[in-house]
Coordinates of C-alpha atoms in Angstrom, one line a residue:
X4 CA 54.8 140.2 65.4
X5 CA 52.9 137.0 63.5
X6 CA 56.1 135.2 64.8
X7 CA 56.5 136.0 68.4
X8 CA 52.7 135.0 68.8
X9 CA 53.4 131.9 66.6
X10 CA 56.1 130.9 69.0
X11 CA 54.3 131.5 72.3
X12 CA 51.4 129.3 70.9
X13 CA 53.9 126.5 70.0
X14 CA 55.5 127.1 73.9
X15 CA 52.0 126.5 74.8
X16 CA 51.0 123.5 72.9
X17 CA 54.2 121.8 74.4
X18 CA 53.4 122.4 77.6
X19 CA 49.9 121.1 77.6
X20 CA 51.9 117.7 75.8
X21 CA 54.3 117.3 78.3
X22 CA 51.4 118.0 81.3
X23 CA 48.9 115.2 79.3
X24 CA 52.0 112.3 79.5
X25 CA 53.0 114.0 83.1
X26 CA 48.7 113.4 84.2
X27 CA 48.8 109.3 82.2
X28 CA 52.2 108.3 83.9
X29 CA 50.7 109.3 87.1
X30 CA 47.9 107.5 86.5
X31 CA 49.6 104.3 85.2
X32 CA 52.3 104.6 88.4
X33 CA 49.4 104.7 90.5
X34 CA 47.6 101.8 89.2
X35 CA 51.1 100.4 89.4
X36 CA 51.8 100.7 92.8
X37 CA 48.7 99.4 94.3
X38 CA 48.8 96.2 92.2
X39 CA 52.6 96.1 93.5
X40 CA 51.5 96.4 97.0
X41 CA 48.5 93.5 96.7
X42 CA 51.2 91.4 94.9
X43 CA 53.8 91.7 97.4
X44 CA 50.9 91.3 99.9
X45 CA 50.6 88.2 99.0
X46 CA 53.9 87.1 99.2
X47 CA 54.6 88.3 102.7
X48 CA 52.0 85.4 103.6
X49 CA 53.8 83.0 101.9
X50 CA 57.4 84.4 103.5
X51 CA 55.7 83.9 107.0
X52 CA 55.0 80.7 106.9
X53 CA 58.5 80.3 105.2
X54 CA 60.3 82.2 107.6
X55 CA 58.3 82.9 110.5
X56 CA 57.7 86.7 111.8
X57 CA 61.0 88.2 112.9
X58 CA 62.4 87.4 109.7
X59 CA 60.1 89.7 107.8
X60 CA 59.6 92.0 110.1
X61 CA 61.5 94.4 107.5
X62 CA 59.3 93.5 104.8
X63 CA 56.3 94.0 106.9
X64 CA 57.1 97.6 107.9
X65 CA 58.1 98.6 104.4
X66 CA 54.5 97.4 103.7
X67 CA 53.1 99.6 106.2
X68 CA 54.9 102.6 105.1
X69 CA 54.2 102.2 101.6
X70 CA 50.6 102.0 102.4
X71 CA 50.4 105.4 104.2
X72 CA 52.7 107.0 101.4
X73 CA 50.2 105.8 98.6
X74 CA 47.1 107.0 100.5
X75 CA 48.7 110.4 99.6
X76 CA 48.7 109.5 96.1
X77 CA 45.1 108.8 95.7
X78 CA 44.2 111.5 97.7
X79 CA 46.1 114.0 95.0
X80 CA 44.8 111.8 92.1
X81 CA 41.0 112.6 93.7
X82 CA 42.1 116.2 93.7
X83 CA 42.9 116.5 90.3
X84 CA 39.3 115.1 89.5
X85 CA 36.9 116.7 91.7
X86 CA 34.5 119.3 91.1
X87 CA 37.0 122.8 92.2
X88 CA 38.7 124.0 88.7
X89 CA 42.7 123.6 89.2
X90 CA 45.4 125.8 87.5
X91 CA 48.1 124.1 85.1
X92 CA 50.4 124.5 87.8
X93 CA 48.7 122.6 90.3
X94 CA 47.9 119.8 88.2
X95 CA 51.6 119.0 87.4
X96 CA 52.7 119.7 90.5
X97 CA 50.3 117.0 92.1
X98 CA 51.0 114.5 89.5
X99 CA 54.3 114.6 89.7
X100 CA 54.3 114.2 93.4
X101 CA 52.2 111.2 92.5
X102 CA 54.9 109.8 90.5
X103 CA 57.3 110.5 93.0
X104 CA 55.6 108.5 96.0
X105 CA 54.6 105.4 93.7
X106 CA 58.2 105.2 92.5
X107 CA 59.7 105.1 96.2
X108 CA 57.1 102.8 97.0
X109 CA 58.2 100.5 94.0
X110 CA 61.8 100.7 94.7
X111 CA 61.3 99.8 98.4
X112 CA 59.2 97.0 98.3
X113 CA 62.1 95.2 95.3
X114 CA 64.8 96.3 98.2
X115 CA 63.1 94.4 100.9
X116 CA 61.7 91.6 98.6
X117 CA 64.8 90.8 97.2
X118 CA 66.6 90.7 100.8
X119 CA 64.0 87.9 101.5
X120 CA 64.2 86.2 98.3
X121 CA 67.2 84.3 98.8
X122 CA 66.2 83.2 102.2
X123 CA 62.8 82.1 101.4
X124 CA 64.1 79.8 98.5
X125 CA 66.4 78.3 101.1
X126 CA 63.4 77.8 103.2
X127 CA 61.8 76.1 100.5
X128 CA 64.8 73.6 99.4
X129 CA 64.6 72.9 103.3
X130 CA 64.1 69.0 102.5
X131 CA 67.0 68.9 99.7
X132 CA 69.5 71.1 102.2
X133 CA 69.1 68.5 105.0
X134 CA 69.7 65.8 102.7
X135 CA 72.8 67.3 101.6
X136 CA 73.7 68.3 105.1
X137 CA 73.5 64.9 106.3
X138 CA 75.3 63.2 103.3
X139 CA 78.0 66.2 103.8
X140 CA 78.5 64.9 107.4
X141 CA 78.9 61.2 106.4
X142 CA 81.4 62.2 104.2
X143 CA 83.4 64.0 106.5
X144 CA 83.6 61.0 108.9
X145 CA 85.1 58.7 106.9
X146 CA 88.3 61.0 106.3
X147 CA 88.5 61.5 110.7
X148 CA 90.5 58.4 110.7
X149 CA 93.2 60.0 107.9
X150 CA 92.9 63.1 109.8
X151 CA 93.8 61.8 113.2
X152 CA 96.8 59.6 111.7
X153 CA 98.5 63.0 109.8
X154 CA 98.4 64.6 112.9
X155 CA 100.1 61.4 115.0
X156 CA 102.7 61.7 112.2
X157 CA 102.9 65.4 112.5
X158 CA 103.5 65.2 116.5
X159 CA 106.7 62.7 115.6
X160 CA 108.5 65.7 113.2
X161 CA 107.4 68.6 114.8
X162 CA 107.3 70.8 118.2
X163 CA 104.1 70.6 120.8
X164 CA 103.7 74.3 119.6
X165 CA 104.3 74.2 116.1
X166 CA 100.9 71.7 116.6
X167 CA 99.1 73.4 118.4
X168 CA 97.0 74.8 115.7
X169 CA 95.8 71.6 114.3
X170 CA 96.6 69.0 117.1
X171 CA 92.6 69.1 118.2
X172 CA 91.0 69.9 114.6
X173 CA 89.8 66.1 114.5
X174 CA 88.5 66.0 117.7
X175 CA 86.3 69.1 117.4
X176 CA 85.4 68.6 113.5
X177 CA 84.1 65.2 115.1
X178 CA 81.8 67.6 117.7
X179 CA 80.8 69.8 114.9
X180 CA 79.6 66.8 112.7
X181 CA 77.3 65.2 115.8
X182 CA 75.5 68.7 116.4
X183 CA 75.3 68.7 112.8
X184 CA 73.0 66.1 112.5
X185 CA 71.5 66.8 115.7
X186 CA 70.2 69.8 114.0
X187 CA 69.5 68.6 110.8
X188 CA 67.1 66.3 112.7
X189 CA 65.7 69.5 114.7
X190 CA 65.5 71.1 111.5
X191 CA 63.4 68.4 110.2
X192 CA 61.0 68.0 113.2
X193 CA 60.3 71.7 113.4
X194 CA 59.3 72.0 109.9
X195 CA 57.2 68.9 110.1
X196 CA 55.3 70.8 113.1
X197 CA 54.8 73.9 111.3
X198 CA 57.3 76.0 112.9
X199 CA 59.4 77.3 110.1
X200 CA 61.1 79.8 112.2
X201 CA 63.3 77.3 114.1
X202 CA 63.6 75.2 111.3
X203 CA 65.7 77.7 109.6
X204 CA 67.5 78.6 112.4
X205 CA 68.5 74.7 113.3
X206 CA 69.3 74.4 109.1
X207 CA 71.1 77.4 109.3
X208 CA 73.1 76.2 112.4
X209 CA 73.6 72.5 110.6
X210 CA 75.1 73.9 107.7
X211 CA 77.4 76.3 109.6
X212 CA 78.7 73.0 111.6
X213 CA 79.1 71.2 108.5
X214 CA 81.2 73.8 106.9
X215 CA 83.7 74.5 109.7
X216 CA 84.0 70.7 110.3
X217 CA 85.6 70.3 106.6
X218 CA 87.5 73.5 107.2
X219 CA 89.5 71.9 110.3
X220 CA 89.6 68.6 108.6
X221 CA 91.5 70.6 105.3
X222 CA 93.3 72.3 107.9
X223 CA 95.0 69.2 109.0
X224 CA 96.2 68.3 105.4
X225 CA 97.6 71.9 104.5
X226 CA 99.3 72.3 107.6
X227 CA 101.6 68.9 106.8
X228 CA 102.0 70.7 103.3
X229 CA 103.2 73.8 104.5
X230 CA 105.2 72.7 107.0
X231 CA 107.4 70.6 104.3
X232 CA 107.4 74.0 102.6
X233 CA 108.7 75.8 105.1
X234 CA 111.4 73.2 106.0
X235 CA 112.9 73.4 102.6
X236 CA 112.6 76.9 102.5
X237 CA 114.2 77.1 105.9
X238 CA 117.4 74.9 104.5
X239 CA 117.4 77.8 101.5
X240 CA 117.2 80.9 104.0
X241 CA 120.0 79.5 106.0
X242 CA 122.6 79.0 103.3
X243 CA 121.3 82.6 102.6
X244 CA 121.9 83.9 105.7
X245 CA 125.6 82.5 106.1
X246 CA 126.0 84.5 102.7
X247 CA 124.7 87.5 103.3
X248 CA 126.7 87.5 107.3
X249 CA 130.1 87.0 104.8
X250 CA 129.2 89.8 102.6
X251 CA 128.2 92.2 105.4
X252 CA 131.7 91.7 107.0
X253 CA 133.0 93.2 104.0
X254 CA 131.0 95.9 103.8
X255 CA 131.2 99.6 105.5
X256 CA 130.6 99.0 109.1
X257 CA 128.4 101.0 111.6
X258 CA 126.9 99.7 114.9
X259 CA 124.1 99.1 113.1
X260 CA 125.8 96.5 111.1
X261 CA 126.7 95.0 113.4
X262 CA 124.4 94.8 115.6
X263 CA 122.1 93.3 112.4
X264 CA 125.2 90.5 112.1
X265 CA 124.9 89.5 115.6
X266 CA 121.1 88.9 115.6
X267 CA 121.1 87.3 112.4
X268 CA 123.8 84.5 113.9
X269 CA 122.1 84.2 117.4
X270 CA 119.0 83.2 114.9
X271 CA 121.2 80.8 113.5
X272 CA 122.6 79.3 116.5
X273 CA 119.2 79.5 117.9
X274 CA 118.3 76.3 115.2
X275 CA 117.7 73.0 116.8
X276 CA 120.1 70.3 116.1
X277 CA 119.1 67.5 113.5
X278 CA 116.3 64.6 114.8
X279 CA 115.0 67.6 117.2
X280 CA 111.0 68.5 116.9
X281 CA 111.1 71.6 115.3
X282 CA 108.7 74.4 114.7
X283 CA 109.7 75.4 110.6
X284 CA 107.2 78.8 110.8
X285 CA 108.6 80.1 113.7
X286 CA 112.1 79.6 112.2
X287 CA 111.7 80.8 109.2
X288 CA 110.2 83.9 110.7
X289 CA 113.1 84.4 113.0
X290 CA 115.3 84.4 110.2
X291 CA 113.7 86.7 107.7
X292 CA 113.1 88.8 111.0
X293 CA 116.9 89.2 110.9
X294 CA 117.6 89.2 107.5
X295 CA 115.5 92.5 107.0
X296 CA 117.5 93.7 109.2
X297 CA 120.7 93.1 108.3
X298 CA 118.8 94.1 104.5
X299 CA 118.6 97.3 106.6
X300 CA 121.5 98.0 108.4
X301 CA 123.4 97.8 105.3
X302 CA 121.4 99.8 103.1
X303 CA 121.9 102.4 105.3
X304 CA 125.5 102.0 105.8
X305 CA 125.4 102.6 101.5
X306 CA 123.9 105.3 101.8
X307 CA 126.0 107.0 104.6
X308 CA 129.0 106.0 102.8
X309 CA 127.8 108.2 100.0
X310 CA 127.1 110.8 101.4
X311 CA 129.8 112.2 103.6
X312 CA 128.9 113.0 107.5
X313 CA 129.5 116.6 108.3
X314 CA 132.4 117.1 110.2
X315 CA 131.7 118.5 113.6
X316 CA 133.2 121.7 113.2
X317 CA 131.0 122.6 110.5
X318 CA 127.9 121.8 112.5
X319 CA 128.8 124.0 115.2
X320 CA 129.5 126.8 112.9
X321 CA 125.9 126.3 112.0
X322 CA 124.5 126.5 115.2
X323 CA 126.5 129.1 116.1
X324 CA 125.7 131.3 113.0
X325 CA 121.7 130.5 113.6
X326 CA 122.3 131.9 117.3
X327 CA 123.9 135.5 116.1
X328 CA 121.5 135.9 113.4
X329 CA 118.5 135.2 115.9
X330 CA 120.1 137.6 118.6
X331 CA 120.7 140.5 115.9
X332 CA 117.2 140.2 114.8
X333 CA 115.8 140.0 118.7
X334 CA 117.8 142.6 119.9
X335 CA 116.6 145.3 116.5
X336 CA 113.1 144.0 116.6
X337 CA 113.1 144.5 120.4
X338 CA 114.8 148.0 119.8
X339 CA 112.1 149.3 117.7
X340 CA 108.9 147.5 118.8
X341 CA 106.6 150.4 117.5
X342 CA 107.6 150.4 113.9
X343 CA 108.1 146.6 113.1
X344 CA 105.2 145.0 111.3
X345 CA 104.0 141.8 111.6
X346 CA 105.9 140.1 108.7
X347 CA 109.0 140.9 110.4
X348 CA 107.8 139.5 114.0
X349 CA 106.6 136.1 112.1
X350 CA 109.8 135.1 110.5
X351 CA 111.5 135.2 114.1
X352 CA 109.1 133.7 115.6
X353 CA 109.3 131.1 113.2
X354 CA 113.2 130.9 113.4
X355 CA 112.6 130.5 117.1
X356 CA 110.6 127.3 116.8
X357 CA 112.5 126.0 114.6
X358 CA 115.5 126.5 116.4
X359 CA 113.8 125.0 119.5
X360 CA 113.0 122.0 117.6
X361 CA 116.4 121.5 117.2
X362 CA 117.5 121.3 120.6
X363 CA 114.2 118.9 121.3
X364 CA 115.6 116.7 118.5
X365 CA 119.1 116.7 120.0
X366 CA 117.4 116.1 123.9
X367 CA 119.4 118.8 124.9
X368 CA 121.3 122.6 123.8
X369 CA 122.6 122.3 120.9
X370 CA 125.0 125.1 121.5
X371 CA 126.5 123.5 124.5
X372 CA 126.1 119.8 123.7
X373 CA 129.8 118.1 123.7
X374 CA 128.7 115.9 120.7
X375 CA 126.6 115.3 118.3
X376 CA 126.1 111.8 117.0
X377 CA 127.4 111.1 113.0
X378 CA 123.4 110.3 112.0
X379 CA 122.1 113.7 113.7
X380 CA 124.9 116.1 112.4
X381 CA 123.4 116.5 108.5
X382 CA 119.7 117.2 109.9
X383 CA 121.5 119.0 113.0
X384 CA 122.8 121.2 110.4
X385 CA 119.5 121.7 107.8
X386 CA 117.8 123.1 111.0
X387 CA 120.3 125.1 111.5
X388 CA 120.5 127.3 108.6
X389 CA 116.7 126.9 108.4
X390 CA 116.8 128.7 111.9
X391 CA 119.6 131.4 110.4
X392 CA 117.8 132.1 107.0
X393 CA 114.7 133.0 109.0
X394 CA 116.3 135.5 111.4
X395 CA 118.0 137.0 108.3
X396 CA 114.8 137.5 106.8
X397 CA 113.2 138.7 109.8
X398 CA 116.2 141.4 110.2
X399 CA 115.8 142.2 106.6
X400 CA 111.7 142.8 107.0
X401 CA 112.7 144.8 110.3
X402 CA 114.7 147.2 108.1
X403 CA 112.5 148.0 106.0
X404 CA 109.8 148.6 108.4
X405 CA 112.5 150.9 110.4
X406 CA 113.0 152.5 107.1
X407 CA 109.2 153.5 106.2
X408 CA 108.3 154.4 109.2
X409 CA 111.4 156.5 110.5
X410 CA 110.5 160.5 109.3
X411 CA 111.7 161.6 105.9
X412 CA 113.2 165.2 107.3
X413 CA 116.5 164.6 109.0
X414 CA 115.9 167.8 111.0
X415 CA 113.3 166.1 112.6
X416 CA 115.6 164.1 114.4
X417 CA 116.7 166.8 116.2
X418 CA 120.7 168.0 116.2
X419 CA 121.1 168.4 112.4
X420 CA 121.5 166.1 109.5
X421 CA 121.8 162.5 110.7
X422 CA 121.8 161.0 113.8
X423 CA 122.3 163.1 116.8
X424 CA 123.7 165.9 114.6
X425 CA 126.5 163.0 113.4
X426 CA 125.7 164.3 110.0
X427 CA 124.8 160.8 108.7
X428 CA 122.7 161.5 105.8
X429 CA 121.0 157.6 105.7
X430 CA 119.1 158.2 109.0
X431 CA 120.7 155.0 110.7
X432 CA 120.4 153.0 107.7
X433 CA 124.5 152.7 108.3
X434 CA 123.9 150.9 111.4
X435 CA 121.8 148.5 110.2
X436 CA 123.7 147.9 107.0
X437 CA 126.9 147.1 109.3
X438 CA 124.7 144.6 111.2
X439 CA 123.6 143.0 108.0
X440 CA 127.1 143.3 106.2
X441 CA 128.7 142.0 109.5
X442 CA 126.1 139.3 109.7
X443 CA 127.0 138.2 106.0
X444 CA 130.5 138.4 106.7
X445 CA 130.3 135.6 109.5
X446 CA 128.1 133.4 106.9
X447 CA 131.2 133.4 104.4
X448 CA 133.4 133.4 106.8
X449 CA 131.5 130.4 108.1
X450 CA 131.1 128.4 104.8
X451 CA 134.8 128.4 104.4
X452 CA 134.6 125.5 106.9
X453 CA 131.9 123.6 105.1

């Protein structure tokens, strides 16, 4: 008995522990939180004359809420001090609320302070950015002149389309570099005024400029790169190409083959003749266009030489097999509505679709079509049987339906032993096992022919 109370008092004195450093964290988060809130305070001054008001707008709101939030928290702090006595309960549960709101109010205010953070040291290196800005653009000019040569050299090798993507780079890197410094000197105006809002934007649209000028200048240079790349890789594909035409003629034919040889020397043909302006990309596109596909064509010509195409004769057999097992298994199901379950009644209806699905695969009946083409007759023939093992199980699940439901007395058939008085002792079972044994008859006598 001494220990049960022993524990219960340790069980208490832990409590009270963990509800003393619950009450001092809420106390230190709270403290926390509103210097938090005067700190960041002041920094929202400083990131409006920075940034000007739309940009922290964010930061301003976040501000607001926060404020609201942590009026709740005092007012639960002032709770837990005034003069009404509070259970245990209520003081944690307060307290930890408390620590709740001042940590959500902490984590927001770094969220939108460090969104601004980068932007307002930006702001403040305003003077160093449009320095660089305007060094950045004088740089740039002096390689225009190189720039406008490579692309008068270009235009001498190469077609008006193959230059199209670079042909104007110079000239509009040239544009981007005036409003560059146009805006550098807006930039610089507007922050002398004291309207740091459209100073960033004009530094912001300076920079921008400067950067896609040097990215159409490079553009120039790697495109007369490239396009010696591609003509030597062109010169490769084509000896290639002549190579792989001489070892498809060799190989198993099929119209597809063929058809992938004769694109694959139109492409060739389609090359220019030596000293004409040329277009390398489009080319060499054209050519591995055609290449795949002669890659393609052959690949499946292996692959249909090893594996032998069904005679038609076989397929039919199929078809026709699938056809008498689904009109055994309609005509018994149909016969004996009332006693077939629903197993039974799925598997034909699935054999039905899927039998259906052939003839939509085929665009028309496959038991009257005249032909079937070689690349349809091995999945012509997987439906097939898919269709006639379905309506076997189907007429197997019919059975046995028949079979549990048909009465156990024979007399109660009326007439004597059997059917009819026939004196068959299996209650029809007979019939159904000729259907069955006929039905697996045809299926051997069927995969004779496969």
């Amino acid at each position: 008995m001494a220990g049960f109370w022993g524990s219960r008092k340790k069980e208490r004195e832990e409590l009270a522990a963990a509800d003393a450093d619950l009450a001092r964290n809420a106390q230190t988060a709270l403290v926390e939180a509103d210097e938090r809130i005067r700190t960041t305070s002041d920094e929202l001054v400083f990131a409006v004359a920075e940034l000007g008001n739309d940009a922290t707008k964010d930061l301003r709101d976040a501000l607001d809420a926060v404020r609201t939030h942590l009026q709740e928290a005092f007012h639960l702090h002032q709770l837990n001090h005034d003069e009404i006595p509070d259970t245990p309960e209520e003081l944690r549960t307060r307290n930890a609320r408390i620590v709740q709101l001042c940590e959500w109010a902490g984590a927001l205010l770094d969220d939108r302070t460090g969104a601004l953070s980068e932007a307002i040291a930006r702001a403040r290196r305003a003077p160093e950015i449009i320095a660089r800005v305007r060094a950045d653009a004088a740089t740039l000019r002096t390689r225009l002149p190189h720039a406008r040569d490579t692309v008068e050299r270009l235009a001498a090798r190469y077609s008006d389309h193959a230059l199209a993507q670079v042909r104007s780079n110079p000239a509009e890197a040239e544009q981007l570099l005036g409003f560059a410094e146009h805006s550098a000197s807006v930039a610089e105006r507007r922050r002398d005024a004291g309207n740091r809002e459209q100073a960033n934007m004009a530094l912001e649209a300076a920079t921008e400029s400067v950067r896609r000028a040097e990215t159409l200048i490079d553009a120039v240079e790697t495109f007369e790169v490239e396009a010696l790349r591609a003509e030597s890789l062109l010169a490769a594909i084509i000896e290639d190409s002549r190579e792989d035409i001489a070892v498809a003629l060799r190989e198993p034919h099929s119209p597809a083959v063929s058809t992938a040889i004769g694109n694959l020397q139109a492409a060739l043909a389609a090359l220019p003749a030596a000293g004409v302006n040329t277009d390398p990309f489009e080319q060499l596109s054209r050519l591995r266009e055609a290449n795949s596909g002669l890659d393609a064509a052959i690949a499946a010509a292996r692959e249909r030489a090893a594996r032998p195409i069904p005679p038609l004769e076989h397929v039919r057999h199929a078809i026709d097999d699938a056809d008498r097992q689904l009109a055994v298994a309609r005509d018994v199901i149909a016969g004996h509505r009332g006693w077939i379950g629903a197993d039974a009644r799925t598997r034909l209806a699935e054999a039905e679709r899927v039998r259906q699905d052939l003839d939509r695969a085929l665009g028309t009946s496959a038991s009257t079509a005249v032909t079937i083409a070689e690349d349809d007759r091995e999945p012509t023939m997987a439906h097939a049987r898919r269709a006639a093992f379905l309506a076997g199980e189907a007429l197997q699940l019919a059975q046995r339906d028949i079979d549990q439901s048909r009465p156990q007395n024979p007399d109660s058939w009326g007439g004597g032993p059997g059917w009819g008085g026939g004196g068959r002792r299996d209650g029809g079972s007979g019939v159904m096992g000729g259907l069955l044994g006929g039905l697996v008859i045809g299926s051997l006598l069927d995969g004779m022919f496969d």
